[in-house]
Amino acid sequence: MSQKPSDLLLSVIDFFGILIPGAVFAFLYGDFLLGPLGVSMHNTSQTLAYWIPAFFVSYVFGHFLLGFSGLLKRLVARLPSKETEAYFNAVRDRVKLPPGISQDRTNVFNSAFSYIRIHCPGAMAELERQDAECKLFRSLTFLFTLDIPLSALSGSFSLGRLLISLVGVSLAAYRFRWLFTWTHRLTYDLYLQLQESKRGEKQEPPAA
């Protein structure tokens, strides 16, 4: 299979959901965590030999932040709004999952997401942008939470930094919950609209 140049680029989810939070984490704690290995994240020369490992470290840190912050996603998913719950119930009755797979919120959302990816690439671009922003603030919420114990361990703890971390956690968590709810509602609504559109196409009589 031939590859296109765009296949080698980071997706919007990789960039916002993984690389940016990882870069922030590497900037704050890269020296503290990687110092014993002789790796410095504050090299002032900024040569290519610095940017390549900095990119790699940021990307790896970002993956760990996104993975461990999945606990926040499960927590928020248990507190849906009435509107989101109504959309979920409507989609759950239509989505088809393999036998033995529970129709929980994660599986139903992923199935609806995949359906839209296949049948409406135009809408998928908007969904991916929303999902990337959701993952960004999810990772930032977890990052600001980690900042409290890590700043104490690294010796950079102060009351001012604690206040900034608490404010950062509050703002990032609020934004993450809003984006999570909106992304799910938009996904469910698009899935329902596509289903109705395809149903209408099947019922439309053939032209004489």
Tab-separated table of C-alpha atoms in Angstrom:
chain	number	residue	atom	x	y	z
A	1	MET	CA	0.000	0.000	0.000
A	2	SER	CA	1.433	3.380	-1.020
A	3	GLN	CA	1.865	6.072	1.608
A	4	LYS	CA	0.987	9.719	1.197
A	5	PRO	CA	2.988	12.532	2.831
A	6	SER	CA	-0.014	13.347	5.035
A	7	ASP	CA	0.186	9.832	6.529
A	8	LEU	CA	3.482	10.778	8.189
A	9	LEU	CA	2.111	13.882	9.905
A	10	LEU	CA	0.601	14.108	13.381
A	11	SER	CA	-3.166	14.105	13.474
A	12	VAL	CA	-5.020	16.851	15.287
A	13	ILE	CA	-5.679	14.446	18.176
A	14	ASP	CA	-1.986	13.518	18.386
A	15	PHE	CA	-0.978	17.179	18.418
A	16	PHE	CA	-3.482	18.630	20.888
A	17	GLY	CA	-4.297	15.539	22.939
A	18	ILE	CA	-0.800	14.091	23.288
A	19	LEU	CA	2.076	16.310	22.157
A	20	ILE	CA	1.091	19.619	23.784
A	21	PRO	CA	0.326	18.206	27.286
A	22	GLY	CA	3.466	16.074	27.034
A	23	ALA	CA	5.572	19.101	26.106
A	24	VAL	CA	4.220	21.079	29.069
A	25	PHE	CA	4.921	18.147	31.394
A	26	ALA	CA	8.428	17.697	29.949
A	27	PHE	CA	9.157	21.412	30.382
A	28	LEU	CA	8.057	21.339	34.029
A	29	TYR	CA	9.448	17.979	35.129
A	30	GLY	CA	11.681	16.642	32.386
A	31	ASP	CA	14.886	17.498	34.236
A	32	PHE	CA	13.561	16.151	37.540
A	33	LEU	CA	12.416	12.813	36.098
A	34	LEU	CA	15.134	12.303	33.489
A	35	GLY	CA	18.034	14.046	35.220
A	36	PRO	CA	19.346	10.790	36.742
A	37	LEU	CA	19.661	9.464	33.156
A	38	GLY	CA	21.729	12.477	32.124
A	39	VAL	CA	18.943	13.965	29.988
A	40	SER	CA	18.225	17.693	30.161
A	41	MET	CA	15.056	19.286	28.785
A	42	HIS	CA	16.374	22.855	29.064
A	43	ASN	CA	19.223	22.790	26.605
A	44	THR	CA	19.816	26.390	25.582
A	45	SER	CA	21.567	25.449	22.318
A	46	GLN	CA	18.240	24.295	20.752
A	47	THR	CA	19.993	22.372	18.001
A	48	LEU	CA	18.431	19.580	15.977
A	49	ALA	CA	20.125	17.106	18.319
A	50	TYR	CA	18.082	18.662	21.153
A	51	TRP	CA	14.714	18.979	19.427
A	52	ILE	CA	14.529	15.353	18.270
A	53	PRO	CA	14.790	13.803	21.777
A	54	ALA	CA	12.642	16.633	23.205
A	55	PHE	CA	9.905	15.768	20.717
A	56	PHE	CA	10.188	12.063	21.506
A	57	VAL	CA	10.124	12.602	25.294
A	58	SER	CA	7.161	14.988	25.037
A	59	TYR	CA	5.250	12.518	22.886
A	60	VAL	CA	5.893	9.653	25.330
A	61	PHE	CA	4.945	11.772	28.350
A	62	GLY	CA	1.807	12.862	26.522
A	63	HIS	CA	0.760	9.267	25.937
A	64	PHE	CA	1.127	8.461	29.621
A	65	LEU	CA	-0.833	11.562	30.624
A	66	LEU	CA	-3.640	10.697	28.224
A	67	GLY	CA	-3.690	7.061	29.338
A	68	PHE	CA	-3.784	7.663	33.076
A	69	SER	CA	-6.265	10.529	32.696
A	70	GLY	CA	-8.752	7.985	31.366
A	71	LEU	CA	-9.912	7.704	34.979
A	72	LEU	CA	-11.272	11.234	34.639
A	73	LYS	CA	-13.179	10.240	31.502
A	74	ARG	CA	-14.878	7.356	33.297
A	75	LEU	CA	-15.750	9.658	36.188
A	76	VAL	CA	-17.306	12.317	33.955
A	77	ALA	CA	-19.152	9.665	31.929
A	78	ARG	CA	-21.022	8.646	35.088
A	79	LEU	CA	-22.414	12.170	35.473
A	80	PRO	CA	-24.204	12.822	32.163
A	81	SER	CA	-26.663	15.645	31.649
A	82	LYS	CA	-30.298	14.850	30.847
A	83	GLU	CA	-29.821	15.857	27.216
A	84	THR	CA	-26.729	13.676	26.794
A	85	GLU	CA	-28.527	10.761	28.462
A	86	ALA	CA	-31.438	11.124	26.033
A	87	TYR	CA	-29.087	11.093	23.029
A	88	PHE	CA	-27.232	8.063	24.412
A	89	ASN	CA	-30.428	6.079	24.936
A	90	ALA	CA	-31.574	6.850	21.383
A	91	VAL	CA	-28.263	5.745	19.850
A	92	ARG	CA	-27.881	2.680	22.077
A	93	ASP	CA	-31.072	1.216	20.629
A	94	ARG	CA	-29.707	1.561	17.075
A	95	VAL	CA	-26.010	0.840	17.252
A	96	LYS	CA	-24.890	-2.715	16.487
A	97	LEU	CA	-22.190	-4.232	18.658
A	98	PRO	CA	-20.685	-7.737	18.493
A	99	PRO	CA	-22.218	-10.397	20.759
A	100	GLY	CA	-20.844	-10.267	24.266
A	101	ILE	CA	-19.894	-6.581	24.070
A	102	SER	CA	-21.783	-4.494	26.602
A	103	GLN	CA	-23.655	-1.439	25.390
A	104	ASP	CA	-21.966	0.895	27.832
A	105	ARG	CA	-21.206	4.525	27.068
A	106	THR	CA	-17.666	3.934	25.831
A	107	ASN	CA	-18.564	1.147	23.402
A	108	VAL	CA	-21.644	2.928	22.058
A	109	PHE	CA	-19.729	6.183	21.591
A	110	ASN	CA	-16.821	4.433	19.814
A	111	SER	CA	-19.217	2.572	17.516
A	112	ALA	CA	-21.094	5.767	16.606
A	113	PHE	CA	-17.757	7.539	16.102
A	114	SER	CA	-16.583	4.810	13.713
A	115	TYR	CA	-19.871	4.913	11.812
A	116	ILE	CA	-19.506	8.646	11.209
A	117	ARG	CA	-15.854	8.196	10.181
A	118	ILE	CA	-16.920	5.764	7.438
A	119	HIS	CA	-20.073	7.478	6.188
A	120	CYS	CA	-19.351	11.200	6.611
A	121	PRO	CA	-15.682	12.277	6.431
A	122	GLY	CA	-16.720	15.932	6.400
A	123	ALA	CA	-18.408	15.690	9.796
A	124	MET	CA	-15.514	13.586	11.053
A	125	ALA	CA	-13.116	16.525	10.782
A	126	GLU	CA	-15.247	18.551	13.218
A	127	LEU	CA	-15.625	15.599	15.572
A	128	GLU	CA	-11.893	14.966	15.625
A	129	ARG	CA	-11.249	18.616	16.440
A	130	GLN	CA	-13.707	18.480	19.339
A	131	ASP	CA	-12.251	15.191	20.548
A	132	ALA	CA	-8.718	16.598	20.380
A	133	GLU	CA	-9.684	19.589	22.518
A	134	CYS	CA	-11.439	17.270	24.971
A	135	LYS	CA	-8.313	15.113	25.307
A	136	LEU	CA	-6.149	18.232	25.692
A	137	PHE	CA	-8.055	19.507	28.716
A	138	ARG	CA	-8.403	16.004	30.134
A	139	SER	CA	-4.621	15.636	30.115
A	140	LEU	CA	-4.152	19.157	31.483
A	141	THR	CA	-6.502	18.373	34.372
A	142	PHE	CA	-4.390	15.357	35.245
A	143	LEU	CA	-1.171	17.338	34.747
A	144	PHE	CA	-2.189	20.109	37.148
A	145	THR	CA	-3.239	17.451	39.666
A	146	LEU	CA	0.191	15.813	39.417
A	147	ASP	CA	1.877	19.180	39.789
A	148	ILE	CA	1.014	19.299	43.498
A	149	PRO	CA	2.897	16.157	44.636
A	150	LEU	CA	5.646	16.452	42.011
A	151	SER	CA	6.433	20.035	42.950
A	152	ALA	CA	6.808	18.904	46.564
A	153	LEU	CA	9.123	16.049	45.569
A	154	SER	CA	11.213	18.242	43.274
A	155	GLY	CA	11.612	20.983	45.882
A	156	SER	CA	9.793	23.646	43.870
A	157	PHE	CA	6.635	23.683	45.991
A	158	SER	CA	5.255	27.034	47.193
A	159	LEU	CA	1.896	28.405	48.229
A	160	GLY	CA	1.728	30.432	45.039
A	161	ARG	CA	2.373	27.374	42.915
A	162	LEU	CA	-0.216	25.400	44.882
A	163	LEU	CA	-2.772	28.119	44.203
A	164	ILE	CA	-1.922	28.122	40.479
A	165	SER	CA	-2.228	24.337	40.350
A	166	LEU	CA	-5.613	24.377	42.084
A	167	VAL	CA	-6.915	27.079	39.764
A	168	GLY	CA	-5.506	25.179	36.779
A	169	VAL	CA	-7.184	21.957	37.878
A	170	SER	CA	-10.522	23.705	38.361
A	171	LEU	CA	-10.500	25.518	35.013
A	172	ALA	CA	-9.173	22.553	33.022
A	173	ALA	CA	-11.664	20.147	34.649
A	174	TYR	CA	-14.564	22.484	33.927
A	175	ARG	CA	-13.540	22.854	30.300
A	176	PHE	CA	-12.914	19.127	29.952
A	177	ARG	CA	-16.379	18.230	31.256
A	178	TRP	CA	-18.038	20.711	28.909
A	179	LEU	CA	-16.111	19.454	25.885
A	180	PHE	CA	-16.726	15.821	26.852
A	181	THR	CA	-20.462	16.401	27.041
A	182	TRP	CA	-20.563	18.404	23.819
A	183	THR	CA	-18.441	15.889	21.871
A	184	HIS	CA	-20.693	13.011	22.915
A	185	ARG	CA	-23.893	14.889	22.121
A	186	LEU	CA	-22.549	15.978	18.733
A	187	THR	CA	-21.449	12.426	17.914
A	188	TYR	CA	-24.812	10.947	18.875
A	189	ASP	CA	-26.723	13.625	16.989
A	190	LEU	CA	-24.660	13.151	13.821
A	191	TYR	CA	-25.126	9.388	14.049
A	192	LEU	CA	-28.897	9.776	14.328
A	193	GLN	CA	-29.011	12.273	11.473
A	194	LEU	CA	-26.998	9.956	9.219
A	195	GLN	CA	-29.263	7.044	10.112
A	196	GLU	CA	-32.367	9.067	9.260
A	197	SER	CA	-30.782	10.270	6.027
A	198	LYS	CA	-29.981	6.736	4.909
A	199	ARG	CA	-33.455	5.571	5.882
A	200	GLY	CA	-34.961	8.338	3.759
A	201	GLU	CA	-32.803	7.339	0.788
A	202	LYS	CA	-34.050	3.750	1.027
A	203	GLN	CA	-37.690	4.814	1.223
A	204	GLU	CA	-37.434	7.268	-1.687
A	205	PRO	CA	-39.235	5.753	-4.724
A	206	PRO	CA	-37.159	5.279	-7.881
A	207	ALA	CA	-37.516	7.887	-10.603
A	208	ALA	CA	-39.893	6.989	-13.436
